[in-house]
Amino acid sequence: MGVKIALAGNPNCGKTTLFNALTGSNQFVGNWPGVTVEKKEGKLKDNKEVTVTDLPGIYSLSPYTLEEVVARNYLIEERPDVILNIVDGTNLERNLYLSTQLMELGIPVVMAVNMMDVVQKSGAQINMQKLAENLGCEVVSISALKGDGIKEAADRAVAAAQDKNMSAHVREFSPEVEGYLTEIQKMLRGVPDEQKRFYAVKLFERDDKILKQLSEAPDTADIIARAEEKLEEDTESIITNERYQYIAAVIDKCLKKADSDKLTIS
Ligand code: BGO
C-alpha cells in the first residue's frame, strides 16, 4: 500500500521549494474541503507509491486560524503515515514551537532542518544528533533550494512511516503539568492511545473545537481549576510558557550561534 507523507512547517520555511523539488511535475492542486485554502498533493519523483500532501504553512496547531484548523483536522482525521516537518534552520527557536505540537499527535515525525546553506554561511552550528536525541525524532539537514539532503529526508520519512516502533513521547512539561495531563489522558474514551497526549494537551488548554470532536467528552473543569489555582495562570498560558522553556533548553544544547565564539570586550 502507498505511503502518505504530510509536509508541515511555518510560513516561509521553504515548504513549497521542498514540495516542488520532491514531486516535480507530479502535482495536483485543489482546495481543502469547504474552505478556500489551497491544497497541494503530489507523488515523489522517484517513487510514485508515495503521496506528499503539502499542509498550509502554520505557526501552531491552535484553533485560531483557518489554516491551523485545516492542518490539524487533516492530521487527526486523515492520519498521514508520517509528518515531514520542515524547520527553518536560521530561525530554529520559533520553528520548534510547531514541532513540539506535531510530535504530540502520535504520528512519526521526521524533521528536515532547511536553509542549511544560509546557516553554514553565517558560521552558526546546529548539532543535528543532539537535536534528534533531545526532541525524540529523526533529524535531517537539508537545503531545499540547492537540493542537498532532500532525497535522504524523503527516504527517512518513508522508512519512519513503515517503522511500527514509535518512540514514546518526550515529557516536555513540568512534572506538575505532566500530572494533570496524565489525569486527563486517563479520562479519555474512544481515542487511540497514540493520540491521547494531543487530546489531553488541547483539553487542558480549553480547546472547544477539540472538545466537540470527541464522541465522549470528559469533564476536565475540576482539573483545569486546580491547575490554574496552583500555578496562578490560565492553562493555555501555562502550556505556551512551558513549551518555550523546553525549546529554549533544547536550543541551548544544540545551537551554537555565529557570534558566540567572539569575545566581548567591555
Ligand atoms: C524566495 N536555502 C536558501 N538559501 N533559500 C531557501 C531554501 C534553502 O534551503 N529553501 C527555500 N528558500 P518557500 P514556504 C526569495 O522566494 O518555499 C527560499 O512559504 C525571493 N522570492 O527560495 O516559498 C525560497 O512555502 C526573493 O525565497 O517557503 C524562498 O514555506 C529573494 O526561502 C523562501 C530571496 O521559500 C521561502 C528569496 C522572490
Coordinates of C-alpha atoms in Angstrom, one line a residue, residues 42-255:
G42 CA 2.0 15.2 -5.4
K43 CA 3.8 11.9 -5.9
L44 CA 7.5 11.5 -5.1
K45 CA 9.5 11.8 -8.4
D46 CA 11.3 8.5 -7.8
N47 CA 8.6 6.6 -6.0
K48 CA 5.0 7.0 -7.3
E49 CA 3.7 4.9 -4.4
V50 CA 4.4 7.8 -2.1
T51 CA 1.9 10.7 -1.9
V52 CA 3.1 14.0 -0.4
T53 CA 0.4 16.4 1.0
D54 CA 1.5 20.0 1.5
L55 CA -0.2 21.4 4.6
P56 CA -0.8 25.1 4.9
G57 CA 2.1 27.0 6.5
I58 CA 1.3 27.5 10.2
Y59 CA 2.9 28.6 13.4
S60 CA 1.0 26.3 15.7
L61 CA -1.8 23.8 16.0
S62 CA -4.0 26.1 18.0
P63 CA -7.6 26.6 16.7
Y64 CA -7.3 30.3 15.8
T65 CA -6.7 30.5 12.1
L66 CA -8.4 28.6 9.3
E67 CA -5.0 27.2 8.2
E68 CA -4.3 25.8 11.7
V69 CA -7.7 24.2 11.8
V70 CA -7.3 22.7 8.3
A71 CA -3.9 21.4 9.1
R72 CA -4.8 19.8 12.4
N73 CA -8.1 18.3 11.2
Y74 CA -6.2 16.6 8.4
L75 CA -3.6 15.3 10.8
I76 CA -6.1 13.9 13.3
E77 CA -8.7 12.7 10.9
E78 CA -6.7 11.5 7.9
R79 CA -3.7 10.3 9.8
P80 CA -0.8 10.5 7.4
D81 CA 1.8 7.8 7.9
V82 CA 4.5 10.3 8.7
I83 CA 4.9 14.0 9.1
L84 CA 7.9 15.6 7.4
N85 CA 8.4 18.8 9.5
I86 CA 10.4 21.4 7.7
V87 CA 12.0 23.9 10.0
D88 CA 14.0 27.0 9.1
G89 CA 17.4 26.4 10.5
T90 CA 18.0 30.2 10.6
N91 CA 15.0 30.5 12.9
L92 CA 15.1 27.3 14.9
E93 CA 13.7 28.6 18.2
R94 CA 10.5 29.9 16.7
N95 CA 10.0 27.0 14.3
L96 CA 10.3 24.4 17.1
Y97 CA 7.1 25.7 18.7
L98 CA 5.1 24.0 16.0
S99 CA 7.4 20.9 16.0
T100 CA 6.6 20.2 19.7
Q101 CA 2.9 20.1 18.9
L102 CA 3.3 17.9 15.8
M103 CA 5.2 15.4 18.0
E104 CA 2.2 15.1 20.3
L105 CA 0.0 13.7 17.6
G106 CA 1.2 10.1 17.8
I107 CA 2.3 10.2 14.1
P108 CA 6.1 9.6 13.4
V109 CA 7.8 12.9 12.7
V110 CA 11.0 13.3 10.7
M111 CA 12.4 16.8 10.9
A112 CA 14.2 18.4 8.0
V113 CA 16.2 21.4 9.1
N114 CA 16.2 23.6 6.0
M115 CA 18.2 26.7 4.8
M116 CA 21.4 24.9 5.9
D117 CA 23.4 26.7 3.2
V118 CA 22.5 30.0 4.9
V119 CA 23.2 28.6 8.4
Q120 CA 26.6 27.4 7.3
K121 CA 27.5 30.6 5.6
S122 CA 26.6 32.5 8.8
G123 CA 29.0 30.4 10.8
A124 CA 26.3 29.1 13.2
Q125 CA 26.3 25.4 14.0
I126 CA 23.4 23.1 14.7
N127 CA 24.2 19.7 16.3
M128 CA 21.7 17.5 14.5
Q129 CA 22.4 14.5 16.6
K130 CA 21.8 16.3 19.8
L131 CA 18.7 17.9 18.3
A132 CA 17.4 14.4 17.4
E133 CA 18.2 13.0 20.9
N134 CA 16.6 15.9 22.7
L135 CA 13.4 16.0 20.6
G136 CA 13.0 12.3 20.2
C137 CA 12.6 12.3 16.4
E138 CA 14.8 11.9 13.4
V139 CA 16.6 15.0 12.1
V140 CA 18.0 15.6 8.6
S141 CA 19.9 18.6 7.5
I142 CA 18.8 20.0 4.1
S143 CA 18.9 22.8 1.6
A144 CA 15.7 22.7 -0.4
L145 CA 17.0 25.4 -2.7
K146 CA 20.1 23.5 -3.6
G147 CA 18.6 20.1 -3.3
D148 CA 21.0 19.0 -0.6
G149 CA 19.7 16.2 1.7
I150 CA 16.2 16.2 0.2
K151 CA 16.4 12.6 -1.0
E152 CA 17.6 11.5 2.4
A153 CA 14.8 13.4 4.0
A154 CA 12.2 11.7 1.8
D155 CA 13.8 8.3 2.3
R156 CA 13.9 8.7 6.1
A157 CA 10.3 9.8 6.1
V158 CA 9.2 6.7 4.1
A159 CA 11.3 4.5 6.4
A160 CA 9.7 6.1 9.5
A161 CA 6.3 5.6 8.0
Q162 CA 6.9 1.9 7.7
D163 CA 8.5 1.5 11.1
K164 CA 5.9 0.4 13.6
N165 CA 8.0 1.0 16.7
M166 CA 7.0 4.6 17.5
S167 CA 9.1 6.1 20.2
A168 CA 7.5 7.3 23.4
H169 CA 6.6 10.9 23.9
V170 CA 9.1 13.2 25.3
R171 CA 7.9 14.7 28.6
E172 CA 8.4 18.3 27.7
F173 CA 6.3 19.9 30.5
S174 CA 6.9 20.2 34.3
P175 CA 6.1 17.2 36.5
E176 CA 3.2 19.2 37.8
V177 CA 1.7 19.8 34.4
E178 CA 2.5 16.2 33.2
G179 CA 0.5 15.1 36.2
Y180 CA -2.6 17.0 35.1
L181 CA -2.2 15.7 31.5
T182 CA -2.0 12.1 32.8
E183 CA -5.2 12.6 34.7
I184 CA -7.0 13.9 31.6
Q185 CA -5.5 11.1 29.4
K186 CA -7.0 8.5 31.8
M187 CA -10.4 10.0 31.3
L188 CA -10.3 9.8 27.5
R189 CA -12.6 7.2 25.9
G190 CA -12.7 6.3 22.2
V191 CA -9.3 7.9 21.5
P192 CA -6.5 5.7 20.2
D193 CA -3.6 5.5 22.7
E194 CA -1.1 7.3 20.5
Q195 CA -3.4 10.3 20.1
K196 CA -4.2 10.7 23.8
R197 CA -1.4 13.1 24.6
F198 CA -2.5 15.5 21.9
Y199 CA -6.1 15.5 23.1
A200 CA -5.1 15.8 26.7
V201 CA -3.0 18.9 26.0
K202 CA -5.7 20.5 23.9
L203 CA -8.4 19.8 26.5
F204 CA -6.2 21.2 29.2
E205 CA -5.9 24.4 27.1
R206 CA -9.7 24.6 26.9
D207 CA -9.8 23.9 23.2
D208 CA -13.6 23.9 22.5
K209 CA -13.2 22.7 18.9
I210 CA -11.4 19.6 20.0
L211 CA -13.9 19.0 22.8
K212 CA -16.7 18.9 20.1
Q213 CA -14.8 16.4 18.0
L214 CA -14.8 13.8 20.9
S215 CA -17.8 11.5 21.0
E216 CA -17.4 11.1 24.8
A217 CA -16.0 14.4 26.1
P218 CA -14.5 14.1 29.6
D219 CA -15.3 16.8 32.2
T220 CA -11.9 18.4 32.8
A221 CA -13.2 21.5 34.6
D222 CA -12.0 20.4 38.0
I223 CA -8.5 19.5 36.8
I224 CA -8.2 22.9 35.0
A225 CA -9.5 24.8 38.0
R226 CA -6.9 23.0 40.3
A227 CA -4.1 23.7 37.8
E228 CA -5.0 27.4 37.5
E229 CA -5.2 27.9 41.2
K230 CA -1.9 26.1 41.9
L231 CA 0.1 27.7 39.0
E232 CA -1.7 31.1 39.1
E233 CA -2.1 31.3 35.4
D234 CA -4.6 30.2 32.8
T235 CA -3.9 26.7 31.4
E236 CA -3.3 27.9 27.8
S237 CA -0.6 30.3 29.0
I238 CA 0.9 27.5 31.2
I239 CA 1.3 25.2 28.2
T240 CA 2.7 28.0 25.9
N241 CA 5.2 29.2 28.5
E242 CA 6.4 25.7 29.3
R243 CA 6.8 24.9 25.6
Y244 CA 9.0 27.9 25.2
Q245 CA 11.1 27.0 28.3
Y246 CA 11.5 23.4 26.9
I247 CA 12.5 24.7 23.5
A248 CA 15.0 27.2 25.0
A249 CA 16.6 24.3 26.9
V250 CA 16.9 22.2 23.7
I251 CA 18.3 25.2 21.7
D252 CA 20.8 25.8 24.4
K253 CA 22.2 22.3 24.0
C254 CA 22.1 22.1 20.1
L255 CA 22.7 25.5 18.6

